[in-house]
């Protein structure tokens, strides 16, 4: 069974204008037109001079107006019986006109309806009722709009965007209310900018009749607010507005703003984008010089497209490897692990392009890759495969230093550093044992390391006597003399080890001038620190780092049957 829905919508403004037109018609038909300028009326002779056909059209229009008014009264009766009673009491006799015109038929009498002026008081009475009613409605609408405005502001502040879309859509003049919504939410505080942008973008995607224009007008208003204050315009979060505008301009054709809007809307958005272009370079300078100031932007970057992140990182690197440390500090604040991986991928490509992979800064990137791989969110990252491939692309020795325990040997001599105990000098050996095992503990995001002797639990540091020392953990925690930098040479084949505090280099004092004359077992080699590079050579200051392979030596010698053979492996 189909139930027909009764249309109960009525428009008081249209009813009011219809009554005004009826007043004009009956005055013309009565020959008493009192709507002229200065209240002057037209004479009967002038009215009678009108053609009969024209008078017939006026009668037909009057009858049509009466019928429309009657239909509207029926709708008013269904919705608002009080208003119907007032209108019917004061002006109900107007509907007699329809019967009078119908009874006359197709008469062309020039004097027909000359007495229609008698209905004027009834029409004027209805106008007064409508005036009072519409005034009350306007007051109610203003109160309702104010309430809806407060609801919209509250929903945006509390980020209940689904509710605010319905409230805003029900506004009769939403675009006019938009500044009244944005201003109290934004409050010229950049922390609130994202809330406004999420509302505008979400409403744009609702595909309402005014969705696109609301987004454009909102972006223009936000830009005007930002331009009123130099401090706001210089704030790094300005890039959020730029990113949301660019994102709307770059959507696919079937979803794009341009496909649903007039070209003028797209042109207005392009103007907003052009006004915000400078904020990209300002953000780049912040990343290069003061990454902590750009941290609030990094934490919200998951709302922006990855293309914008890639552009920022490329501009910030700028072919200078010294910018990498600050860039990675900015990247560390990104809230999305996939964005972290994208950033590492871009930075690795930049280092590879500018031949910076064998600079000390490679440890900064490798350290961040390791930290991300160890993070709790890594197993669920959609780009985790990219990070694993990136790890394998790093120089193998860099991976060994950060992911494994190692041994340190002098140049090509196979002579290993040996840590006998805390407080003892660092010696040398020609076999691999537990006392040769070293772990590099990265500090300052990989900018330097502590060298921990795994067996004795001590840390290598500068003693101030020109010779390094091994001390306990408590002494090394906050002492820069126990921190070392690894400087790659010959393409990460070897490293120079430099003290982070004094800048002195670790080198081995060989008792003979020629390596061929050197007898390890009958000569005493001494580990020292040199403040000047003049005495350093590849032979005495280049150190080769290799993965500690004690486990492999055990497995290879397990068949010999001797427990003593498992304790060390001769090189």
XYZ file of C-alpha atoms in Angstrom:
571
model
C 0.000 0.000 0.000
C 1.398 3.360 -1.033
C 0.711 6.318 1.211
C 0.836 9.639 -0.563
C 2.796 12.222 1.365
C 0.922 15.483 1.850
C 2.962 18.562 1.027
C 2.632 20.864 4.027
C 5.303 23.399 3.099
C 4.101 26.952 2.801
C 6.043 30.141 2.160
C 4.815 33.166 4.095
C 6.915 35.522 1.997
C 5.242 34.305 -1.195
C 1.819 34.511 0.435
C 2.552 38.075 1.500
C 3.659 39.106 -2.000
C 0.566 37.410 -3.473
C -1.679 39.489 -1.204
C 0.159 42.638 -2.294
C -0.459 41.733 -5.929
C -4.148 41.065 -5.210
C -4.458 44.492 -3.595
C -3.041 46.085 -6.716
C -5.375 44.116 -8.986
C -8.589 44.903 -7.097
C -7.653 48.579 -6.968
C -7.093 48.588 -10.697
C -10.306 46.692 -11.355
C -12.192 49.075 -9.051
C -10.657 52.099 -10.697
C -9.186 53.216 -7.372
C -5.446 52.614 -7.684
C -3.885 53.996 -4.536
C -0.429 52.504 -5.016
C 0.884 55.295 -7.218
C 3.603 57.645 -6.114
C 2.663 60.251 -3.498
C -0.615 58.408 -2.865
C -2.280 59.793 -5.988
C -5.214 57.760 -7.349
C -6.258 57.160 -10.918
C -9.662 58.302 -12.167
C -12.440 55.951 -13.229
C -12.201 57.340 -16.759
C -8.524 56.412 -16.985
C -9.212 52.885 -15.713
C -12.094 52.433 -18.147
C -9.858 53.450 -21.004
C -7.996 50.150 -20.623
C -8.761 47.543 -23.213
C -11.324 44.915 -22.262
C -8.820 42.138 -23.014
C -6.315 43.602 -20.598
C -9.041 43.738 -17.938
C -9.794 40.087 -18.631
C -6.161 39.141 -18.003
C -6.258 41.019 -14.715
C -9.353 39.101 -13.653
C -7.708 35.785 -14.556
C -4.602 36.718 -12.578
C -6.748 37.728 -9.611
C -8.618 34.419 -9.711
C -5.325 32.501 -9.944
C -4.021 34.407 -6.917
C -7.176 33.612 -4.936
C -6.842 29.911 -5.759
C -3.154 29.918 -4.771
C -4.037 31.660 -1.518
C -6.744 29.082 -0.809
C -4.291 26.210 -1.384
C -1.785 27.810 0.966
C -4.482 28.253 3.607
C -5.144 24.506 3.497
C -1.453 23.825 4.166
C -1.405 26.373 6.979
C -4.430 24.632 8.510
C -2.548 21.318 8.605
C 0.545 22.807 10.228
C -0.461 25.884 12.209
C -4.151 26.021 13.110
C -3.737 29.164 15.213
C -2.343 31.114 12.282
C -5.075 29.697 10.046
C -7.779 30.822 12.473
C -6.428 34.371 12.586
C -6.085 34.648 8.810
C -9.489 33.111 8.129
C -11.221 35.300 10.712
C -9.797 38.535 9.327
C -9.633 37.777 5.631
C -11.638 34.671 4.853
C -14.216 36.603 2.836
C -11.579 37.156 0.136
C -12.299 33.656 -1.156
C -15.757 34.854 -2.245
C -13.947 36.422 -5.198
C -13.444 33.007 -6.758
C -17.171 32.243 -6.653
C -18.029 35.709 -7.964
C -15.671 35.385 -10.923
C -16.911 31.865 -11.674
C -20.543 33.010 -11.585
C -19.846 35.834 -14.028
C -18.426 33.410 -16.573
C -16.712 34.720 -19.679
C -18.224 38.173 -19.440
C -16.547 41.100 -21.076
C -18.474 43.666 -19.082
C -16.349 46.725 -18.548
C -17.851 47.276 -15.095
C -17.391 43.722 -13.821
C -15.680 43.651 -10.368
C -15.796 47.409 -10.064
C -16.778 46.831 -6.429
C -13.776 44.559 -5.719
C -12.383 47.311 -3.514
C -14.636 46.016 -0.737
C -12.170 43.150 -0.241
C -9.309 45.525 0.471
C -9.831 45.646 4.284
C -9.754 41.854 4.468
C -6.504 41.685 2.514
C -4.937 44.417 4.625
C -5.994 42.571 7.778
C -4.309 39.410 6.504
C -1.174 41.414 5.782
C -1.093 42.664 9.356
C -1.412 39.110 10.665
C 1.395 37.973 8.379
C 3.576 40.915 9.408
C 3.238 39.984 13.045
C 3.749 36.276 12.354
C 6.820 36.786 10.193
C 8.311 39.109 12.783
C 7.894 36.378 15.391
C 9.350 33.842 12.980
C 12.359 36.062 12.333
C 12.962 36.340 16.065
C 12.637 32.569 16.403
C 14.956 31.968 13.446
C 17.554 34.293 14.892
C 17.390 32.458 18.204
C 17.523 29.103 16.452
C 20.456 30.180 14.280
C 22.303 31.417 17.346
C 21.720 28.072 19.036
C 22.855 26.173 15.935
C 25.888 28.438 15.729
C 26.852 27.575 19.296
C 26.355 23.879 18.540
C 28.604 24.081 15.462
C 31.340 25.854 17.398
C 31.123 23.352 20.246
C 31.198 20.327 17.926
C 34.261 21.615 16.057
C 36.093 22.381 19.285
C 35.384 18.863 20.560
C 36.106 17.401 17.082
C 32.638 15.850 16.662
C 32.682 16.507 12.942
C 29.819 14.176 11.983
C 27.447 16.227 14.128
C 28.679 19.590 12.914
C 28.107 18.640 9.262
C 24.379 18.129 9.892
C 24.051 21.320 11.905
C 25.892 23.429 9.354
C 23.983 21.952 6.420
C 20.663 22.903 8.053
C 21.606 26.594 8.127
C 19.484 28.642 5.746
C 22.482 30.896 5.059
C 25.485 28.769 5.987
C 28.033 30.794 4.028
C 27.039 33.944 5.879
C 27.442 32.113 9.187
C 30.869 30.668 8.272
C 32.987 33.571 9.652
C 30.960 33.436 12.877
C 31.887 29.748 13.170
C 35.560 29.951 12.203
C 36.546 32.985 14.258
C 35.542 31.692 17.733
C 37.055 28.273 16.970
C 40.309 29.601 15.524
C 40.758 32.396 18.092
C 43.974 33.429 16.292
C 45.674 30.407 17.863
C 47.541 28.149 15.442
C 46.802 25.115 17.619
C 43.165 25.409 16.518
C 43.901 25.752 12.806
C 43.725 22.010 12.177
C 40.253 21.731 13.730
C 38.879 24.312 11.318
C 40.609 22.697 8.337
C 39.295 19.239 9.220
C 35.771 20.657 9.402
C 36.102 22.410 6.036
C 37.657 19.398 4.320
C 35.197 16.938 5.813
C 32.238 19.069 4.772
C 33.693 19.401 1.273
C 33.703 15.622 0.972
C 30.035 15.470 2.019
C 29.090 16.680 -1.491
C 26.383 18.997 -0.209
C 25.139 21.761 -2.530
C 27.296 24.341 -0.754
C 30.179 22.026 0.224
C 32.705 23.283 -2.291
C 31.932 26.956 -1.839
C 32.118 26.520 1.939
C 35.616 25.036 1.631
C 36.830 27.818 -0.659
C 35.301 30.605 1.424
C 36.668 29.055 4.626
C 40.208 28.847 3.230
C 40.025 32.444 2.051
C 38.828 33.582 5.464
C 41.609 31.666 7.237
C 44.193 33.209 4.926
C 42.829 36.671 5.707
C 43.100 35.909 9.432
C 46.707 34.747 9.063
C 47.702 37.803 7.042
C 46.499 40.092 9.815
C 49.418 38.965 11.996
C 53.027 38.549 10.885
C 53.570 36.086 13.730
C 50.731 33.858 12.540
C 51.844 34.007 8.920
C 55.402 33.003 9.900
C 54.207 30.070 12.011
C 55.165 26.619 10.626
C 51.577 25.377 10.995
C 50.636 27.689 8.106
C 51.775 24.805 5.942
C 48.642 22.924 7.040
C 46.437 25.369 5.147
C 48.702 25.122 2.108
C 48.648 21.325 2.266
C 44.854 21.079 2.509
C 44.399 23.480 -0.410
C 46.896 21.611 -2.596
C 45.300 18.298 -1.649
C 41.883 19.516 -2.815
C 43.356 20.757 -6.094
C 45.167 17.495 -6.819
C 42.355 15.002 -6.262
C 41.369 12.591 -9.012
C 39.072 14.070 -11.703
C 36.006 12.124 -10.606
C 36.375 13.429 -7.062
C 38.112 16.705 -7.671
C 36.825 20.070 -6.646
C 37.083 21.344 -10.206
C 34.730 18.673 -11.555
C 31.968 19.685 -9.172
C 32.475 23.407 -9.073
C 32.504 26.348 -11.337
C 35.937 27.338 -12.574
C 35.809 30.429 -10.406
C 36.069 28.296 -7.258
C 39.214 26.607 -8.539
C 40.696 29.960 -9.470
C 40.012 31.245 -5.970
C 41.768 28.207 -4.491
C 44.737 28.748 -6.795
C 44.974 32.304 -5.477
C 45.041 31.004 -1.895
C 47.760 28.505 -2.814
C 49.839 31.209 -4.494
C 49.580 33.403 -1.394
C 50.947 30.559 0.760
C 53.890 29.495 -1.415
C 56.386 31.340 0.779
C 55.491 29.193 3.783
C 57.254 26.222 2.146
C 60.625 27.964 2.138
C 60.057 29.269 5.656
C 59.397 25.723 6.841
C 62.515 24.475 5.047
C 64.641 27.076 6.833
C 63.159 26.029 10.172
C 63.964 22.372 9.503
C 67.551 23.288 8.624
C 68.170 25.601 11.566
C 65.597 25.005 14.327
C 63.868 21.634 13.853
C 62.294 21.774 17.318
C 60.231 24.785 16.257
C 58.897 22.740 13.340
C 58.055 19.778 15.607
C 54.335 20.741 15.981
C 54.011 20.567 12.198
C 55.741 17.171 12.035
C 53.322 15.738 14.613
C 50.376 16.695 12.381
C 51.923 15.682 9.060
C 49.748 12.564 8.806
C 46.973 14.932 7.698
C 49.041 16.050 4.694
C 50.084 14.324 1.492
C 53.413 12.507 1.365
C 54.394 14.483 -1.756
C 54.619 17.605 0.382
C 56.892 15.817 2.863
C 59.162 14.655 0.044
C 59.398 18.188 -1.336
C 60.302 19.603 2.080
C 63.024 17.010 2.705
C 64.648 17.473 -0.698
C 64.727 21.227 -0.278
C 66.033 20.953 3.276
C 68.879 18.562 2.348
C 70.006 20.896 -0.429
C 73.097 18.824 -1.224
C 74.616 19.553 2.199
C 75.184 16.513 4.390
C 75.560 18.734 7.458
C 71.818 19.449 7.228
C 71.024 15.780 7.821
C 71.160 15.925 11.623
C 68.522 18.652 11.910
C 66.376 17.046 9.216
C 66.323 13.772 11.130
C 65.357 15.632 14.298
C 62.335 16.931 12.403
C 61.581 13.462 11.029
C 61.743 12.004 14.551
C 58.568 13.947 15.411
C 56.519 12.511 12.532
C 53.550 10.643 13.962
C 53.114 8.169 11.089
C 55.680 5.371 10.776
C 55.087 5.151 7.023
C 56.062 8.812 6.748
C 59.243 7.974 8.690
C 60.104 5.300 6.144
C 59.351 7.637 3.237
C 61.636 10.239 4.811
C 64.509 7.743 5.201
C 64.039 6.637 1.611
C 64.235 10.215 0.351
C 67.260 11.073 2.498
C 69.121 7.921 1.457
C 68.488 8.792 -2.196
C 69.793 12.311 -1.586
C 72.948 11.012 0.118
C 73.495 8.550 -2.693
C 72.949 11.244 -5.323
C 75.469 13.608 -3.742
C 77.951 10.797 -2.907
C 77.547 11.239 0.856
C 77.023 7.592 1.817
C 80.575 7.320 3.180
C 80.388 10.404 5.356
C 80.151 10.128 9.179
C 76.529 11.302 8.917
C 75.562 7.914 7.467
C 75.394 6.697 11.065
C 72.675 9.275 11.786
C 70.439 7.809 9.103
C 71.293 4.217 9.997
C 70.505 4.867 13.664
C 67.051 6.257 12.805
C 66.379 3.264 10.556
C 67.271 0.914 13.406
C 65.109 2.779 15.935
C 62.137 2.691 13.579
C 62.607 -1.021 12.909
C 62.578 -1.656 16.663
C 59.467 0.476 17.207
C 56.188 -1.053 18.335
C 54.327 0.049 15.215
C 56.802 -1.364 12.700
C 55.156 -4.819 12.244
C 51.926 -3.130 11.117
C 53.563 -0.524 8.850
C 52.530 -0.848 5.221
C 56.020 0.197 4.050
C 58.031 -2.077 6.355
C 59.400 -3.909 3.312
C 60.891 -0.632 2.068
C 62.677 -0.135 5.382
C 64.132 -3.636 5.297
C 65.394 -3.066 1.764
C 66.808 0.276 2.849
C 68.749 -1.422 5.636
C 70.342 -3.821 3.158
C 71.304 -0.851 0.960
C 73.402 0.726 3.717
C 77.159 0.064 3.705
C 77.524 -3.412 5.291
C 80.015 -2.246 7.902
C 77.571 0.436 9.086
C 74.915 -2.241 9.587
C 77.454 -4.378 11.449
C 78.415 -1.545 13.806
C 74.834 -0.710 14.738
C 73.242 -4.162 14.755
C 76.051 -6.455 15.968
C 78.995 -6.754 18.305
C 82.312 -6.261 16.544
C 86.059 -6.581 16.709
C 88.468 -3.730 15.957
C 91.743 -4.426 14.207
C 94.536 -2.113 13.108
C 94.487 -1.501 9.354
C 95.400 -4.734 7.540
C 97.432 -6.267 10.344
C 94.720 -8.495 11.876
C 95.915 -7.252 15.258
C 92.829 -6.809 17.445
C 92.146 -4.525 20.377
C 91.856 -6.533 23.593
C 90.189 -5.285 26.768
C 91.585 -7.108 29.785
C 89.675 -5.333 32.536
C 88.518 -2.050 34.061
C 91.448 0.177 34.971
C 93.870 -1.784 32.786
C 95.530 -0.682 29.570
C 94.040 -1.735 26.264
C 96.180 -4.449 24.740
C 96.349 -6.300 21.447
C 95.896 -9.885 20.392
C 96.085 -11.940 17.233
C 93.187 -14.211 18.030
C 89.464 -13.694 18.496
C 88.198 -14.181 22.019
C 85.571 -12.653 24.282
C 87.956 -9.896 25.357
C 88.069 -8.662 21.761
C 84.307 -8.213 21.555
C 83.178 -4.582 21.410
C 79.749 -2.996 21.171
C 79.200 0.484 19.776
C 76.440 2.168 21.769
C 75.065 5.091 19.727
C 74.545 8.414 21.492
C 73.062 11.712 20.312
C 71.017 9.928 17.633
C 74.080 8.208 16.180
C 76.334 11.249 16.098
C 78.821 9.524 18.431
C 79.320 6.223 20.241
C 80.465 4.705 23.478
C 82.817 1.744 23.030
C 81.803 -0.961 25.467
C 84.057 -3.920 26.114
C 81.429 -6.637 26.359
C 83.370 -9.072 28.548
C 84.630 -6.677 31.205
C 81.668 -4.275 31.013
C 83.960 -1.256 30.778
C 83.968 1.729 28.449
C 86.867 3.188 26.506
C 87.651 6.810 27.319
C 90.362 9.452 27.371
C 92.416 9.536 30.560
C 94.199 12.842 29.996
C 97.625 11.183 29.964
C 97.738 10.574 26.243
C 96.624 6.992 26.629
C 93.041 5.697 26.629
C 91.570 4.013 29.671
C 88.799 1.552 30.443
C 86.374 2.687 33.146
C 83.061 1.564 34.578
C 79.647 2.610 33.352
C 79.042 5.152 36.098
C 82.066 7.194 35.038
C 81.157 7.162 31.367
C 77.482 8.091 31.433
C 77.735 11.873 31.199
C 81.419 12.246 30.403
C 82.120 13.380 26.848
C 85.631 11.881 27.100
C 84.025 8.461 26.773
C 82.352 9.305 23.479
C 83.871 8.622 20.079
C 83.169 9.514 16.490
C 83.764 7.120 13.626
C 85.135 8.834 10.527
C 84.961 6.602 7.426
C 87.992 6.458 5.147
C 88.467 4.660 1.863
C 84.733 4.171 1.418
C 83.971 2.791 4.897
C 86.683 0.173 4.481
C 88.414 1.653 7.533
C 87.600 4.213 10.204
C 89.445 6.782 12.195
C 88.276 6.893 15.805
C 88.132 10.425 17.213
C 87.405 11.435 20.796
C 84.234 13.511 20.919
C 85.482 15.827 23.676
C 89.102 16.543 22.758
C 89.174 15.667 19.067
C 92.188 13.390 19.613
C 92.524 10.349 17.366
C 93.030 6.799 18.539
C 96.238 5.331 17.121
C 98.672 2.540 17.786
C 102.316 3.292 18.514
C 104.237 0.639 16.625
C 107.735 0.013 18.036
C 109.340 -0.393 14.608
C 109.202 1.724 11.485
C 108.484 -1.051 9.003
C 105.582 -3.452 9.214
C 107.769 -6.206 7.769
C 110.176 -5.851 10.687
C 107.376 -5.891 13.226
C 107.292 -8.931 15.509
C 104.030 -9.015 17.446
C 105.192 -11.501 20.076
C 108.508 -9.782 20.839
C 107.406 -6.149 20.461
C 105.072 -4.191 22.690
C 102.433 -2.229 20.773
C 100.834 0.649 22.696
C 97.395 2.246 22.125
C 97.574 6.028 22.391
C 95.776 9.268 21.522
C 97.169 11.878 19.146
C 95.933 15.454 19.154
C 97.598 16.215 15.828
C 97.181 14.350 12.568
C 100.812 14.872 11.542
C 101.960 11.676 13.226
C 99.053 9.627 11.927
C 99.311 7.236 9.029
C 97.017 4.693 7.537
C 99.079 1.965 9.193
C 98.732 3.259 12.747
C 95.384 5.113 12.779
C 93.097 3.281 10.340
C 90.911 0.763 12.131
C 89.019 -2.054 10.510
C 85.701 -3.016 12.079
C 84.365 -6.514 11.564
C 81.522 -8.531 12.973
C 82.429 -10.624 16.000
C 82.316 -14.208 14.732
C 82.986 -16.226 17.877
C 79.855 -18.349 17.340
C 80.924 -19.317 13.852
C 84.386 -20.255 15.091
C 82.828 -22.495 17.727
C 80.686 -24.293 15.194
C 83.642 -24.781 12.848
C 85.870 -26.186 15.585
C 83.251 -28.302 17.340
C 84.495 -31.406 15.564
C 88.021 -31.160 16.994
C 86.892 -32.466 20.387
C 89.152 -30.129 22.393
C 87.542 -27.682 24.815
C 90.600 -25.443 24.765
C 90.338 -24.935 21.034
C 86.880 -23.416 21.500
C 88.210 -20.541 23.608
C 89.871 -18.605 20.778
C 90.568 -18.572 17.078
C 93.961 -17.675 15.617
C 93.774 -15.145 12.798
